[in-house]
XYZ file of N, CA and C in Angstrom:
264
model
N -2.713 7.879 -15.248
C -3.557 8.876 -15.265
C -4.466 8.888 -16.611
N -5.959 9.024 -16.471
C -6.567 8.917 -17.633
C -6.961 10.344 -18.130
N -6.944 10.672 -19.314
C -7.416 11.889 -19.733
C -8.717 11.706 -20.672
N -9.582 12.601 -20.510
C -10.759 12.504 -21.332
C -10.610 13.087 -22.868
N -9.458 13.653 -22.898
C -9.004 14.186 -24.324
C -9.262 15.874 -24.412
N -10.033 16.319 -23.591
C -10.311 17.775 -23.570
C -9.025 18.548 -23.026
N -8.931 19.717 -23.621
C -7.720 20.522 -23.140
C -8.319 21.372 -21.770
N -8.134 20.681 -20.640
C -8.597 21.319 -19.409
C -7.531 21.701 -18.566
N -7.881 22.393 -17.525
C -6.841 22.861 -16.401
C -6.388 21.683 -15.537
N -5.258 21.903 -14.785
C -4.692 20.815 -14.081
C -5.720 20.294 -12.974
N -6.785 21.178 -12.582
C -7.781 20.498 -11.504
C -8.682 19.680 -12.048
N -8.841 19.746 -13.345
C -9.887 18.942 -13.994
C -9.322 17.483 -14.530
N -8.276 17.122 -13.987
C -7.608 15.685 -14.407
C -8.307 14.703 -13.612
N -8.322 13.554 -14.262
C -8.924 12.316 -13.617
C -7.866 11.675 -12.737
N -8.251 11.340 -11.472
C -7.444 10.675 -10.601
C -7.970 9.074 -10.725
N -7.014 8.235 -11.068
C -7.652 6.954 -11.467
C -7.133 5.858 -10.349
N -7.703 5.193 -9.752
C -7.354 4.209 -8.740
C -7.118 4.815 -7.330
N -7.068 3.929 -6.333
C -7.129 4.303 -4.787
C -5.797 4.897 -4.529
N -4.803 4.333 -5.219
C -3.337 4.964 -5.003
C -3.288 6.446 -5.255
N -3.675 6.805 -6.490
C -3.713 8.224 -6.984
C -4.646 9.071 -6.088
N -5.859 8.487 -5.867
C -6.737 9.417 -5.050
C -6.204 9.629 -3.677
N -5.515 8.719 -3.048
C -4.914 8.704 -1.717
C -3.808 9.725 -1.735
N -2.916 9.552 -2.852
C -1.795 10.410 -2.878
C -2.138 11.908 -2.957
N -3.301 12.191 -3.911
C -3.797 13.426 -4.023
C -4.246 14.133 -2.814
N -4.915 13.313 -1.976
C -5.484 13.735 -0.729
C -4.351 13.668 0.545
N -3.205 12.981 0.236
C -2.274 12.903 1.244
C -2.771 12.018 2.538
N -3.532 10.967 2.085
C -4.032 10.069 3.143
C -3.618 8.715 2.733
N -3.617 7.760 3.774
C -3.338 6.411 3.431
C -4.334 5.678 2.577
N -3.959 4.814 1.840
C -4.991 4.085 0.939
C -6.186 3.463 1.536
N -5.830 2.883 2.581
C -6.972 2.079 3.286
C -8.020 3.089 3.789
N -7.623 4.284 4.218
C -8.682 5.354 4.596
C -9.516 5.811 3.543
N -8.732 6.096 2.305
C -9.513 6.464 1.166
C -10.462 5.402 0.696
N -10.042 4.189 0.769
C -10.941 3.024 0.263
C -12.188 2.894 1.166
N -11.901 3.218 2.576
C -13.177 3.154 3.401
C -14.003 4.269 3.331
N -13.636 5.540 2.799
C -14.362 6.595 2.604
C -15.278 6.306 1.352
N -14.544 5.626 0.166
C -15.314 5.228 -0.898
C -16.369 4.224 -0.689
N -16.025 3.072 0.221
C -17.027 2.233 0.473
C -18.192 2.825 1.289
N -18.022 3.775 2.081
C -19.053 4.513 2.963
C -19.656 5.416 2.138
N -19.277 5.621 0.788
C -19.909 6.683 0.058
C -19.723 8.072 0.249
N -18.604 8.438 0.952
C -18.220 9.723 1.345
C -17.426 10.259 0.173
N -17.017 9.436 -0.896
C -16.276 10.038 -2.032
C -17.040 9.530 -3.235
N -17.336 10.403 -4.053
C -18.266 10.077 -5.276
C -17.399 9.510 -6.357
N -16.744 8.458 -6.037
C -15.941 7.751 -7.151
C -16.796 7.062 -8.305
N -16.171 7.059 -9.508
C -17.108 6.639 -10.538
C -16.234 5.361 -11.153
N -16.919 4.199 -11.527
C -16.261 3.194 -12.143
C -17.009 2.975 -13.570
N -16.135 3.166 -14.567
C -16.747 3.073 -15.811
C -17.250 1.684 -16.203
N -16.542 0.739 -15.572
C -17.134 -0.624 -15.811
C -17.210 -1.392 -14.433
N -18.202 -2.056 -14.106
C -18.243 -2.593 -12.785
C -16.973 -3.390 -12.388
N -16.435 -3.076 -11.433
C -15.030 -3.819 -10.995
C -13.850 -3.312 -11.414
N -14.080 -2.033 -12.291
C -12.885 -1.454 -12.710
C -12.346 -0.466 -11.622
N -11.182 0.158 -11.843
C -10.536 1.148 -10.837
C -11.489 2.326 -10.708
N -11.559 2.817 -9.436
C -12.318 3.971 -9.238
C -11.627 5.204 -9.735
N -12.494 6.102 -10.233
C -12.070 7.496 -10.816
C -12.758 8.706 -10.273
N -12.039 9.781 -10.036
C -12.805 10.917 -9.704
C -11.947 12.007 -10.223
N -12.624 13.213 -10.571
C -11.871 14.336 -11.029
C -11.244 15.154 -9.693
N -9.989 15.525 -9.934
C -9.441 16.354 -8.978
C -10.203 17.598 -8.461
N -10.840 18.167 -9.549
C -11.612 19.484 -9.227
C -12.756 19.090 -8.293
N -13.316 17.922 -8.562
C -14.436 17.344 -7.698
C -14.048 17.382 -6.161
N -12.803 16.579 -6.014
C -12.294 16.315 -4.734
C -12.067 17.747 -4.048
N -11.403 18.763 -4.749
C -11.163 19.963 -4.306
C -12.420 20.767 -3.776
N -13.546 20.612 -4.710
C -14.633 21.258 -4.317
C -15.320 20.577 -2.957
N -15.258 19.287 -2.935
C -15.843 18.592 -1.745
C -15.196 19.034 -0.387
N -13.734 18.889 -0.495
C -13.067 19.307 0.599
C -13.292 20.837 1.056
N -13.488 21.751 0.118
C -13.829 23.203 0.425
C -15.127 23.203 1.045
N -16.128 22.481 0.450
C -17.454 22.709 1.141
C -17.693 21.791 2.327
N -16.998 20.814 2.328
C -17.059 19.921 3.533
C -18.225 19.039 3.428
N -18.868 18.872 2.128
C -20.047 17.968 1.958
C -19.786 16.865 1.124
N -18.742 16.047 1.520
C -18.204 14.910 0.693
C -19.566 13.953 0.518
N -20.506 13.814 1.428
C -21.501 12.800 1.314
C -22.841 13.377 0.480
N -22.753 14.785 0.461
C -23.971 15.303 -0.180
C -24.141 15.055 -1.762
N -23.028 14.653 -2.313
C -23.016 14.321 -3.852
C -22.606 13.001 -4.109
N -22.605 12.129 -3.095
C -21.957 10.844 -3.376
C -22.734 10.081 -4.391
N -22.143 9.531 -5.287
C -22.879 8.829 -6.185
C -23.172 7.396 -5.638
N -24.603 7.030 -6.091
C -25.004 5.702 -5.521
C -23.901 4.650 -6.051
N -23.610 3.773 -4.992
C -22.607 2.560 -5.231
C -23.417 1.541 -5.237
N -22.954 0.454 -5.755
C -23.390 -0.844 -5.843
C -22.723 -1.533 -4.646
N -23.553 -2.283 -3.915
C -22.851 -2.980 -2.692
C -22.244 -4.217 -3.347
N -21.264 -4.643 -2.597
C -20.528 -5.996 -2.943
C -21.498 -7.023 -3.136
N -21.451 -7.890 -4.053
C -22.307 -9.123 -4.148
C -22.124 -9.827 -2.937
N -23.069 -10.666 -2.363
C -23.019 -11.371 -1.250
C -22.063 -12.576 -1.545
N -21.466 -13.081 -0.550
C -20.384 -14.093 -0.970
C -21.078 -15.354 -0.444
N -20.981 -16.413 -1.303
C -21.784 -17.578 -1.112
C -20.516 -18.671 -0.666
N -20.880 -19.247 0.363
C -19.778 -20.174 0.922
C -20.421 -21.610 0.794
N -19.825 -22.383 0.072
C -20.331 -23.652 0.025
C -19.750 -24.646 0.948
N -20.369 -25.481 1.465
C -20.104 -26.396 2.495
C -20.171 -27.806 2.063
N -19.237 -28.732 2.226
C -19.446 -30.042 1.850
C -20.480 -30.676 2.811
N -21.150 -31.486 2.172
C -22.078 -32.482 3.070
C -21.207 -33.592 3.717
N -21.587 -33.749 5.022
C -20.770 -34.848 5.738
C -21.529 -36.144 5.891
């Protein structure tokens, strides 16, 4: 778990990585990853390619409101895969 150093309540902690996010939500990791890819979870990545992060309080609010897509942060699509083929 990553802390931003501020003395905050338990709901303001950062959930880091799909495993922590899934455990907090009580859902399978694959389900949570799919939500993240679809933009239904506004996860934040401090460095492209790093583990996703989201505040527990944000998840709680989105679940209460039922508006998980309303505040979804723009995500970068995965770069296209280049497949090289050998000349015959």
